[in-house]
Short mmCIF file of C-alpha atoms and ligand atoms in Angstrom, two decimals:
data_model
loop_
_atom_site.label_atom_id
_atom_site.label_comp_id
_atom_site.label_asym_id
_atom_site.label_seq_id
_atom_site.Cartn_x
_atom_site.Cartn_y
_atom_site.Cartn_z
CA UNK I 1 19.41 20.64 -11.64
CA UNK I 2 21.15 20.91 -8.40
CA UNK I 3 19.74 23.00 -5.45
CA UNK I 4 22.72 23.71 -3.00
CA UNK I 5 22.61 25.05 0.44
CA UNK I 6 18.60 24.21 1.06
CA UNK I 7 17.71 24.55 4.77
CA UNK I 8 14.82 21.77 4.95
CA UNK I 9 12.63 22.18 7.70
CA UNK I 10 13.95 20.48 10.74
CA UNK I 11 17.22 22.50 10.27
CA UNK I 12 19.43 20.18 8.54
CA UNK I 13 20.80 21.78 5.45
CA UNK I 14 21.51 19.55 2.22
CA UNK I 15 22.37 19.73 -1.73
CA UNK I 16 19.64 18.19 -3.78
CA UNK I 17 19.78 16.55 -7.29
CA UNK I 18 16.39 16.89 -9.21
CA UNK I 19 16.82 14.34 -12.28
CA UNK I 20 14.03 14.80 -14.60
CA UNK I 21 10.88 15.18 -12.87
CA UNK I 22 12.06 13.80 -9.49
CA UNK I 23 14.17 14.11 -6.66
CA UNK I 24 17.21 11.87 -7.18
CA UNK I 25 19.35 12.84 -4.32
CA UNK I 26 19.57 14.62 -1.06
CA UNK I 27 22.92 14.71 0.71
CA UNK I 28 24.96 17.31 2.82
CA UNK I 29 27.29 18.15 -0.43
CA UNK I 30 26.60 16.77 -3.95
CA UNK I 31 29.13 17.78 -6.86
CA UNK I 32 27.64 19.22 -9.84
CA UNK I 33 27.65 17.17 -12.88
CA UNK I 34 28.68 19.27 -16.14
CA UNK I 35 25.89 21.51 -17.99
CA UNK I 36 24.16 21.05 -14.60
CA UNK I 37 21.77 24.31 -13.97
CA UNK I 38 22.89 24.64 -9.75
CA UNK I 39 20.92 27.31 -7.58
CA UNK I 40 22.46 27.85 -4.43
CA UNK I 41 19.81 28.26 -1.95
CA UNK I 42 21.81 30.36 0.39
CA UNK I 43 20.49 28.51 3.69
CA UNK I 44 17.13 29.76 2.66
CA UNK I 45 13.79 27.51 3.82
CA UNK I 46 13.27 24.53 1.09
CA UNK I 47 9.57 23.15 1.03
CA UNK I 48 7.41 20.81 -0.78
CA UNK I 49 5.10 22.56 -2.73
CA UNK I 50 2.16 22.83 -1.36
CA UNK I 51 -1.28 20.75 -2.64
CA UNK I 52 -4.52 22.77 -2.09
CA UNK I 53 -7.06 20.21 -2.07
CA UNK I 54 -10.04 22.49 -2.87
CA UNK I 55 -10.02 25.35 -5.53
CA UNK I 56 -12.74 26.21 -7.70
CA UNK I 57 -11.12 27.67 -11.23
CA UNK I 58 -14.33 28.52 -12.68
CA UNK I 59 -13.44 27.21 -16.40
CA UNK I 60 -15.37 26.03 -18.06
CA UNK I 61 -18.16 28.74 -17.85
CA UNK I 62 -17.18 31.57 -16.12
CA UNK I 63 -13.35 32.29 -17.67
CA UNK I 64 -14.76 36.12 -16.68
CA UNK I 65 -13.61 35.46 -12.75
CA UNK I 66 -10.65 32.93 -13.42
CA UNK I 67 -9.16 30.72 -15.82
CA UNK I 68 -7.08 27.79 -15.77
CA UNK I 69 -3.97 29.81 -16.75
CA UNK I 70 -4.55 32.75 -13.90
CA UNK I 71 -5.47 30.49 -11.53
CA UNK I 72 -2.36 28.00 -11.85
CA UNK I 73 -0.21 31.11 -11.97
CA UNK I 74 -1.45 32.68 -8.80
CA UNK I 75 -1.12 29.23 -7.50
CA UNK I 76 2.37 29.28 -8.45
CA UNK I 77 3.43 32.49 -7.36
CA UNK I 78 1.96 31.45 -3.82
CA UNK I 79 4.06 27.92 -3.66
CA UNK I 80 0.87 25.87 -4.47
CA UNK I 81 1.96 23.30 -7.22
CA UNK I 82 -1.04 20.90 -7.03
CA UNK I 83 -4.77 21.89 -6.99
CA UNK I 84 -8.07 20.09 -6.49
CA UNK I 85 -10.68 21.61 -8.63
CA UNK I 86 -13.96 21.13 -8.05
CA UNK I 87 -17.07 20.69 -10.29
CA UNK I 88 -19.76 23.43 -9.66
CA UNK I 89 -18.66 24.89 -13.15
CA UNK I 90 -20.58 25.57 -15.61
CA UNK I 91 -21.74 23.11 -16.67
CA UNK I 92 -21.30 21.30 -13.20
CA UNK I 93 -18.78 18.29 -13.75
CA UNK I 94 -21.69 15.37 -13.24
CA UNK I 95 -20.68 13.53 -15.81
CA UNK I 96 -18.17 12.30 -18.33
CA UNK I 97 -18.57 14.71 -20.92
CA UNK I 98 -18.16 17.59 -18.76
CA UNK I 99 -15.00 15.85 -17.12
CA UNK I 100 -14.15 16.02 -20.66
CA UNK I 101 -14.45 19.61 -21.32
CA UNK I 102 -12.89 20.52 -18.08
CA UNK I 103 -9.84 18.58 -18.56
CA UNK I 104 -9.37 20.25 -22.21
CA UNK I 105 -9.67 23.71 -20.46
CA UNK I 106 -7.04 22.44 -17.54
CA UNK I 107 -4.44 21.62 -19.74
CA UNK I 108 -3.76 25.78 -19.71
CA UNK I 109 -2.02 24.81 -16.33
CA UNK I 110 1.09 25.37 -15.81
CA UNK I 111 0.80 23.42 -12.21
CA UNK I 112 -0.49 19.67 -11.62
CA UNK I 113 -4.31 19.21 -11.05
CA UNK I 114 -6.65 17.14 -9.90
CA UNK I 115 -10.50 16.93 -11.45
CA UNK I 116 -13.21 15.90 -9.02
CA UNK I 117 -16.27 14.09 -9.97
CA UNK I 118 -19.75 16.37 -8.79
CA UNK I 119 -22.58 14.64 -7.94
CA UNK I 120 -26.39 16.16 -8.22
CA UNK I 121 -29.68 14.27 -8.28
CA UNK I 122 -29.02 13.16 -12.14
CA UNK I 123 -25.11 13.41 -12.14
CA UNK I 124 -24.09 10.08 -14.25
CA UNK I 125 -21.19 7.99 -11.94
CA UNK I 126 -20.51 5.43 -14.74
CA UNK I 127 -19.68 7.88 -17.33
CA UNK I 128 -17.24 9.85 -14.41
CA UNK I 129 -15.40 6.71 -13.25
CA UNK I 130 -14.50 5.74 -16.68
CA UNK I 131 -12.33 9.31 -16.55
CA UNK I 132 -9.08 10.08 -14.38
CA UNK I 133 -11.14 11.56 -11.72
CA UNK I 134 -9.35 12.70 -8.44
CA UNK I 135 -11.94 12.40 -5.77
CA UNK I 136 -15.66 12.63 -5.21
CA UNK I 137 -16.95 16.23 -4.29
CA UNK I 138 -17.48 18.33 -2.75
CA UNK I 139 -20.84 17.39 -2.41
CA UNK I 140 -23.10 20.24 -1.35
CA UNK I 141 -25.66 19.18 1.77
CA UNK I 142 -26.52 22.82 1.64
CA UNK I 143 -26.89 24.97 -1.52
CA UNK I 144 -24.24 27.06 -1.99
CA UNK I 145 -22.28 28.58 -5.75
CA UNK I 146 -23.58 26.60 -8.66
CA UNK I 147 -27.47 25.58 -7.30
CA UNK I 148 -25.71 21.74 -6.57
CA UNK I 149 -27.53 20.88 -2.95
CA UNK I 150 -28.20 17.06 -2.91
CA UNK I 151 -31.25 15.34 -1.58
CA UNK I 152 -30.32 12.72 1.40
CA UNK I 153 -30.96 9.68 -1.21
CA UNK I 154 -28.46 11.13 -3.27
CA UNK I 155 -25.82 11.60 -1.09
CA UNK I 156 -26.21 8.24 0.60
CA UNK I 157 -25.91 7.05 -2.87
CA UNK I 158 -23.04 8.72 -3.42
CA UNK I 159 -20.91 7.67 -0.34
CA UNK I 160 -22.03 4.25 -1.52
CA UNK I 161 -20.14 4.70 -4.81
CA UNK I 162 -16.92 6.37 -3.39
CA UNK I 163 -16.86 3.26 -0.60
CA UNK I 164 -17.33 1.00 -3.61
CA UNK I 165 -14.61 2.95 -6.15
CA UNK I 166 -12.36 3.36 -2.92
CA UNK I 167 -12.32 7.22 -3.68
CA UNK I 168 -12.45 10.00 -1.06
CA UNK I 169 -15.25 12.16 -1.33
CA UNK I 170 -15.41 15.60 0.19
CA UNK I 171 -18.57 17.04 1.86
CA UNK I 172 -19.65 20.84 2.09
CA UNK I 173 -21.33 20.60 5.19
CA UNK I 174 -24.22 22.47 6.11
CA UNK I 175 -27.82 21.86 7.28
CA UNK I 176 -30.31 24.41 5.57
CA UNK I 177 -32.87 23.67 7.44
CA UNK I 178 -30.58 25.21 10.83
CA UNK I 179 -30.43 28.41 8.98
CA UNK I 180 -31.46 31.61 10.92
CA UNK I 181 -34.50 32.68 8.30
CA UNK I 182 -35.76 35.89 9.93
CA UNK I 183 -31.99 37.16 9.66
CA UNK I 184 -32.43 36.16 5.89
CA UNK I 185 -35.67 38.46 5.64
CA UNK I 186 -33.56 41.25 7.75
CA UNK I 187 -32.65 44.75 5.69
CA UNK I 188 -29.24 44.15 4.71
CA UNK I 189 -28.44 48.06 3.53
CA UNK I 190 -25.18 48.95 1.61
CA UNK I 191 -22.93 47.37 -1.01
CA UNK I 192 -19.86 46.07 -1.16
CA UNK I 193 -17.78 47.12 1.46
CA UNK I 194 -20.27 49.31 2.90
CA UNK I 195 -22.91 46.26 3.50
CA UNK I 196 -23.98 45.02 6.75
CA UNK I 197 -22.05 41.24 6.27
CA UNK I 198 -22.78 40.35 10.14
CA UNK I 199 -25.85 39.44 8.81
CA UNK I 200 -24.61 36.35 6.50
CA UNK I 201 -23.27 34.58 9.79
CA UNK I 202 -26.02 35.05 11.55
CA UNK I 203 -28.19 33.46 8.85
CA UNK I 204 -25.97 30.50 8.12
CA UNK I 205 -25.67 29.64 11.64
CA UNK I 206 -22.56 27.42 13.17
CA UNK I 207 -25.38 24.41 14.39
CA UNK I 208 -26.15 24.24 10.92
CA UNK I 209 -22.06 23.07 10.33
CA UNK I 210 -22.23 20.67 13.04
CA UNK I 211 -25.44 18.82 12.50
CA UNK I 212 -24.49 18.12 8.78
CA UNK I 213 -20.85 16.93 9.33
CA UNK I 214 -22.59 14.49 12.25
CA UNK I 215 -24.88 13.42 9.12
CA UNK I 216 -22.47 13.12 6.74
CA UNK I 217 -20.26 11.08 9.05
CA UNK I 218 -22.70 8.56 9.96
CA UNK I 219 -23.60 8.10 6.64
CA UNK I 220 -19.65 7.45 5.91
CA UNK I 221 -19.45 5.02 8.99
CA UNK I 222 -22.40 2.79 8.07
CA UNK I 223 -20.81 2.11 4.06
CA UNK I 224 -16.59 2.48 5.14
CA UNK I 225 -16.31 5.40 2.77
CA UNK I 226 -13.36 8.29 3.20
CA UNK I 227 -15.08 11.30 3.93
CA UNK I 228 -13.56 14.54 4.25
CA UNK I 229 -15.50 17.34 5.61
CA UNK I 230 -14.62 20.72 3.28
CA UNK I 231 -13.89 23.76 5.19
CA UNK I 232 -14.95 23.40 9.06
CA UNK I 233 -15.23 26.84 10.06
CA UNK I 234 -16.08 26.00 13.88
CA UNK I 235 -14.69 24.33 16.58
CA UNK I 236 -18.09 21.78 17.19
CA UNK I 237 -17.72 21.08 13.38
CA UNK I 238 -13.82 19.61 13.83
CA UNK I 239 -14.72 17.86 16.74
CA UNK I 240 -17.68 15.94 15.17
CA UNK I 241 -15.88 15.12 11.94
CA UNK I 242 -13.03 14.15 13.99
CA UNK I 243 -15.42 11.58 16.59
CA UNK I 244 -16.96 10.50 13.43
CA UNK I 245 -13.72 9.58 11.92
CA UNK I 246 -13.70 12.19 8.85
CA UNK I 247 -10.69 14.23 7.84
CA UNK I 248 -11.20 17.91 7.77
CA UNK I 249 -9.65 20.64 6.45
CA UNK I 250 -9.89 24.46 7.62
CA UNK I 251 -9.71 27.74 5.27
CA UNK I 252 -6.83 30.42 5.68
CA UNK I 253 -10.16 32.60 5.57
CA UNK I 254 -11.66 31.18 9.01
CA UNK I 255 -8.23 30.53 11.03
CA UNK I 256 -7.32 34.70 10.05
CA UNK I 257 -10.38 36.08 9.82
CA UNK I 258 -13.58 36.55 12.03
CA UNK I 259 -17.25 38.64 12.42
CA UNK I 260 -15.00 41.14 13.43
CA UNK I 261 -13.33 41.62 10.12
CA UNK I 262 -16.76 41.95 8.75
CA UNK I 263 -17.08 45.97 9.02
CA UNK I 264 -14.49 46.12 6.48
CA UNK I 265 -14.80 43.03 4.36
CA UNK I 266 -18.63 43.62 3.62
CA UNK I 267 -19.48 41.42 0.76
CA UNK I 268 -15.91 40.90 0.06
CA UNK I 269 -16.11 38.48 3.14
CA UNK I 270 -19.11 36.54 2.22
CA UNK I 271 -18.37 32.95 1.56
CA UNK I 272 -19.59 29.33 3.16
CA UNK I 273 -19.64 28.67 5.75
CA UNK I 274 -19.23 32.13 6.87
CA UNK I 275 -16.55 33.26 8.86
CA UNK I 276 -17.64 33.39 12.62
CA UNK I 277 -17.08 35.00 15.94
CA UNK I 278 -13.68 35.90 17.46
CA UNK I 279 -13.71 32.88 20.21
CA UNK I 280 -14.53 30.02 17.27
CA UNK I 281 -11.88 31.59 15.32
CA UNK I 282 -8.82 30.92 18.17
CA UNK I 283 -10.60 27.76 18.90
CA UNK I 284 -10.30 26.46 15.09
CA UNK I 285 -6.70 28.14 15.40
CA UNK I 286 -5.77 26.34 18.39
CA UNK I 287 -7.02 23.24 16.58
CA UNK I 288 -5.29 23.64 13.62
CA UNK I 289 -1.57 24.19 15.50
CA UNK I 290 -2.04 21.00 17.46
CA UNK I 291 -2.75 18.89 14.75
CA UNK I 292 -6.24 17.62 15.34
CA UNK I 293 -7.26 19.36 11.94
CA UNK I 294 -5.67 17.13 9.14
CA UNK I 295 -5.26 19.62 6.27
CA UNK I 296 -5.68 23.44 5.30
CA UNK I 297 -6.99 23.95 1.65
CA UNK I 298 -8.10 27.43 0.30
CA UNK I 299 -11.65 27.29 -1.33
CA UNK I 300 -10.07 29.45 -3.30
CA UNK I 301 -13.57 31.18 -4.87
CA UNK I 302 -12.88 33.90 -6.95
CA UNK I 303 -15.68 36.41 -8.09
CA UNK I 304 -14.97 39.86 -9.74
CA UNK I 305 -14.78 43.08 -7.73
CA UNK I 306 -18.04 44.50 -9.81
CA UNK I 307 -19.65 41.19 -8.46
CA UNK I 308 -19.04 41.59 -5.24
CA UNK I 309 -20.27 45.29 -5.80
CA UNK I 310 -23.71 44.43 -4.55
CA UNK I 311 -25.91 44.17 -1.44
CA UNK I 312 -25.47 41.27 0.76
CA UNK I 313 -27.79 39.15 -0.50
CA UNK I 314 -27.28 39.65 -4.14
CA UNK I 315 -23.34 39.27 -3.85
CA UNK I 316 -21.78 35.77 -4.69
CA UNK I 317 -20.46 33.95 -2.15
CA UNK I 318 -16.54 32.72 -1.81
CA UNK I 319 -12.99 34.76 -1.70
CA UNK I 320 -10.04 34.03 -3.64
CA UNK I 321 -7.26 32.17 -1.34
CA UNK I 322 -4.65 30.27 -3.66
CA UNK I 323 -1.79 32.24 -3.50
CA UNK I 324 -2.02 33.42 0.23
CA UNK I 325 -2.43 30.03 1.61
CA UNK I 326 0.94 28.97 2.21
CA UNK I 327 2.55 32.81 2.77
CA UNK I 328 0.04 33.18 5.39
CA UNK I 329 0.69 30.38 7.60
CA UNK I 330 4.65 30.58 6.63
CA UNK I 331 4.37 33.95 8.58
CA UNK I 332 2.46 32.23 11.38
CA UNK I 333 5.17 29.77 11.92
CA UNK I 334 7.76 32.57 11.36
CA UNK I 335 5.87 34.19 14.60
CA UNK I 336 5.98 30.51 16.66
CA UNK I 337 1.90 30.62 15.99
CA UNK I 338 2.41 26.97 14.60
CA UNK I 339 5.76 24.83 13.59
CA UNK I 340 6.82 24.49 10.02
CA UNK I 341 6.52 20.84 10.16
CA UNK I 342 2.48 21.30 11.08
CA UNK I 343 2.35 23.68 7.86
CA UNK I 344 3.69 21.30 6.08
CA UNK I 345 1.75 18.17 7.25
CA UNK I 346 -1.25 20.33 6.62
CA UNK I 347 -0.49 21.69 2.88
CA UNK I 348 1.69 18.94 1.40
CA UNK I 349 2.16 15.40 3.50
CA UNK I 350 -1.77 15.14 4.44
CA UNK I 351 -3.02 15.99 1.53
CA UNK I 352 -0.95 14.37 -0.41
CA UNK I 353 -2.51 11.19 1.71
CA UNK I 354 -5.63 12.02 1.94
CA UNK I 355 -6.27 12.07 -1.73
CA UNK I 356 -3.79 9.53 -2.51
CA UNK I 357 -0.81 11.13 -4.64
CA UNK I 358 1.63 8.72 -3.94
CA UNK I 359 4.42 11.25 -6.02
CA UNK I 360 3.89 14.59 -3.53
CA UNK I 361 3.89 15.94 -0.56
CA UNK I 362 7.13 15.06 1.07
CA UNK I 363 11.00 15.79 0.00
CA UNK I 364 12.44 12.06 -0.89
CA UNK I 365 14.61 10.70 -3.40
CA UNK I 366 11.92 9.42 -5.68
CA UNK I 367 9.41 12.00 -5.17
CA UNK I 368 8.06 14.70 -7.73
CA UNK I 369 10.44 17.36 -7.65
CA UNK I 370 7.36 20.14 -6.47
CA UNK I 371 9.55 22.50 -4.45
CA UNK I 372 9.35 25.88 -2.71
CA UNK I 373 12.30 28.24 -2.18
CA UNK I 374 11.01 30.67 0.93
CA UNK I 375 13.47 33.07 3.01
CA UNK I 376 11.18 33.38 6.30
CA UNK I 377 13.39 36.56 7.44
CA UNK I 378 11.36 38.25 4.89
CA UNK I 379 7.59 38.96 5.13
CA UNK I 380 6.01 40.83 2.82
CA UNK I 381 2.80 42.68 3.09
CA UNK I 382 -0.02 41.38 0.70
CA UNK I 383 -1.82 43.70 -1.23
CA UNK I 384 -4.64 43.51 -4.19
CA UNK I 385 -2.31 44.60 -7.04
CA UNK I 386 0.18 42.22 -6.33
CA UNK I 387 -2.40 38.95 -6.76
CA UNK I 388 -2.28 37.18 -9.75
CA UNK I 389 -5.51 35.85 -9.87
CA UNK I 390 -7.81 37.35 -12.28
CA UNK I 391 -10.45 38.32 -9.61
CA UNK I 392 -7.17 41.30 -8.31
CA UNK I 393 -8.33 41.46 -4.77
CA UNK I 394 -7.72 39.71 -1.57
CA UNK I 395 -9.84 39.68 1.68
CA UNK I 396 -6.08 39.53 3.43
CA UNK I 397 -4.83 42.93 2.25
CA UNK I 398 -2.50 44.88 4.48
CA UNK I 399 -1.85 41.51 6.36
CA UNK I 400 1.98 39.68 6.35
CA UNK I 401 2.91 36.63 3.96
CA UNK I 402 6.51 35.04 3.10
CA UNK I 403 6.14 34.36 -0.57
CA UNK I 404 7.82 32.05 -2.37
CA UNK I 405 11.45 33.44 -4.22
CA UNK I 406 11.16 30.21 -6.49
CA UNK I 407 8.63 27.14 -7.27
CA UNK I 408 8.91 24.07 -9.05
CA UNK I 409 6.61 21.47 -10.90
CA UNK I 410 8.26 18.20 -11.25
CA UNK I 411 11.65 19.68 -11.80
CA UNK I 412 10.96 22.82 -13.82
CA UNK I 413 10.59 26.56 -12.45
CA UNK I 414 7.50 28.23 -12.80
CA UNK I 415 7.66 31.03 -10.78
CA UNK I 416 10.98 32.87 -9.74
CA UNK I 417 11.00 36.68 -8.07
CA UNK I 418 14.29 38.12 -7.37
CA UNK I 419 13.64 40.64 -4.47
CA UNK I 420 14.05 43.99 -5.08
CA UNK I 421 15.72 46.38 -2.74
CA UNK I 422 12.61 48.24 -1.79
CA UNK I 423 9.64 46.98 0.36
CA UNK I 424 6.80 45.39 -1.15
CA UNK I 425 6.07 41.95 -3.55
CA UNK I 426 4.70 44.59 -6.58
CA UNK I 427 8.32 46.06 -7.25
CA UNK I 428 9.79 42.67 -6.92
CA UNK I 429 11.09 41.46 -10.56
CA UNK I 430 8.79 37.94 -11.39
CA UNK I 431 8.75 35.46 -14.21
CA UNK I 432 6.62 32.46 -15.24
CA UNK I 433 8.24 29.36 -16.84
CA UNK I 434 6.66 27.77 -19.33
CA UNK I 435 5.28 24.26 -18.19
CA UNK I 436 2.52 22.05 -19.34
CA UNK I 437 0.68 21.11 -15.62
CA UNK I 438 -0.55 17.43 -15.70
CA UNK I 439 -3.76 15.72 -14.48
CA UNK I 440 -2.35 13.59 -10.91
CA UNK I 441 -4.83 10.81 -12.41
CA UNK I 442 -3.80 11.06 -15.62
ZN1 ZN G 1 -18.02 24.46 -0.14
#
């Protein structure tokens, strides 16, 4: 295949050869060999797809909220071509058998994954390591979805093992024992939309973020382990994972989102952390544009809308996230909020490094041929109907995304939408390829 006429970012615009599954070429003009399939790009924006280090696809166990096969898709359809699952399925993936399972129910993907290894108090690490396993994690200091909270032996024991196996492992950072009880016992009245949210940051309070990540990254110090502190939602959190030499990543959901949104989000805007005041949420911004946060990843958590139908403290916690990730912060750069080379150090070149897939993340000869096909001049607004994942609502609706026109997964398209003349993604003609997503360990 031959992509003509790509503007990469930087603002030099090139042909590009995909041979197989990689890039072969880049050069200003490249003839087309005969029977070659050639796109011509038309000068618009050509990324590398983006890697979103922290999903949670729910199969095995709860195929009711997502599946492998709506999950890669929205993926897909929101330039993601690499995700990181992780293992508070059901069952949790502790241990070898249940990497097993998971990795039969992956292969519905039609984008690359990673499997993480979960650890709990009687997870089984030899059983794990003997699998492809991505990374360690996240590990839950604080119980969140899936009952997997981790005594202090455990996790010590754990960061042991990922220093020894020379694996990352990824930390969901919170300190229960910080959390604001008496706004637990508080009358939370309403449901769903309707329900008095405020009260969910209150109770999981932002000291209880920063305490844990110092923890975690003491702990990571003392054995030389990679830790990388899951979705920092304030600023104290970043700056403690970054003196304690962690990598952290950020959520779309807590750089566009705040207490404020909370009056209309209701349960729908539950998740952990939870999102937090309007002066943490420039502050993790401001962070994020200047490069001291190393990656943005989605947490992508999807739950039904029947689910999230429910008073505060019944409702599930987490927000589905794949497939607005890159959109979202494409319009932010669009706007001059951030540059596109940040967005993509933070969705393809750090993660990609982080987690140590050597293939992705960059646009090289040599390289996977993961690519993203974007025309910035053209925002669209993103609404429920138009999201692919099977949970069919988004905590961003009514805000501005530039999609992607067309993806690719080592060389093949998975997801092309030809613009229609009229506004909006949902009239917009789409199509799925056909293509067998492969484990990065594997
Ligand atoms: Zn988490």
């Amino acid at each position: 295949m031959l992509l003509t006429n790509a503007e990469l970012v930087g603002g030099r615009t090139v042909d590009l050869r995909i041979d197989g599954e990689q890039i072969a070429a880049i050069k200003s003009t490249l003839d087309p060999h005969a029977d070659e399939r050639v796109i011509d790009a038309e000068k618009r924006l050509l990324l590398p797809g983006a890697i979103d280090a922290h999903v949670h696809f729910r199969e095995p166990g709860d195929p009711h909220k997502e599946t492998w096969e709506t999950g890669s898709r929205s993926a897909a359809a929101g330039g993601v071509t690499t995700v990181i699952d992780m293992p508070n399925t059901t069952p949790p993936t502790t241990t070898g058998e249940a990497f097993d399972a998971k990795a039969d129910a992956a292969r519905a993907a039609c984008i690359e994954y990673g499997i993480n290894g979960g650890v709990s108090g009687d997870w089984e690490p030899d059983s794990l390591f003997e699998r492809p396993i991505c990374a360690l994690g996240e590990v839950f200091l604080a119980d969140s979805t899936g009952d997997m909270g981790v005594a202090p032996d455990d996790f010590e024991a754990a960061v042991e093992r990922a220093a020894d196996e020379e694996v990352t492992i990824t930390v969901h950072a919170e300190d229960e024992t910080l959390f604001d009880d008496d706004a637990r016992n508080a009358d939370a009245s309403g449901v769903g939309h309707a329900a008095n949210a405020d009260l969910w940051s209150t109770y999981r309070t932002a000291a209880a973020e920063a305490v844990a990540i110092e923890y975690a990254t003491e702990v990571g110090q003392e054995t030389g382990a990679d830790i990388h502190i899951a979705h920092t939602s304030t600023p104290e959190g970043i700056d403690t994972a970054v003196d304690g030499d962690a990598t952290c990543e950020v959520c779309p959901h807590h750089l566009y989102l705040s207490r404020d949104d909370l009056d209309e989000l209701g349960t729908y805007g539950r998740m952990n952390p939870p999102l937090r005041g309007e002066d943490r949420r420039q502050a993790v911004f401001e962070r994020v544009a200047d490069g001291t946060v190393d990656i943005v990843a989605t947490d992508h958590a999807p739950h039904t809308r029947e689910e999230k139908e429910t008073g505060l403290w019944d409702a599930p916690s987490g927000v589905p996230g794949v497939e607005t990730m890159l959109p979202l912060l494409l319009n932010s750069a669009r706007q001059g909020e951030l540059s596109y080379e940040r967005v993509v150090d933070l969705v393809a070149r750090n993660p990609a490094d982080i987690f140590d897939l050597d293939s992705k993340g960059q646009i090289e000869p040599g390289y996977d041929a993961d690519l993203v096909l974007v025309d910035p001049d053209n925002p669209q607004a993103i609404h429920d109907d138009d999201i692919h994942s099977k949970s069919g609502w988004t905590p961003f609706e009514g805000r501005r995304g530039v999609f992607p026109e067309l993806t690719l997964v080592r060389g093949q398209v998975v997801y092309e939408r030809t613009p229609s003349e009229r506004h909006g993604r949902g009239e917009d003609d789409e199509q799925f390829g056909d293509v067998d997503g492969q484990n990065v360990r594997a």
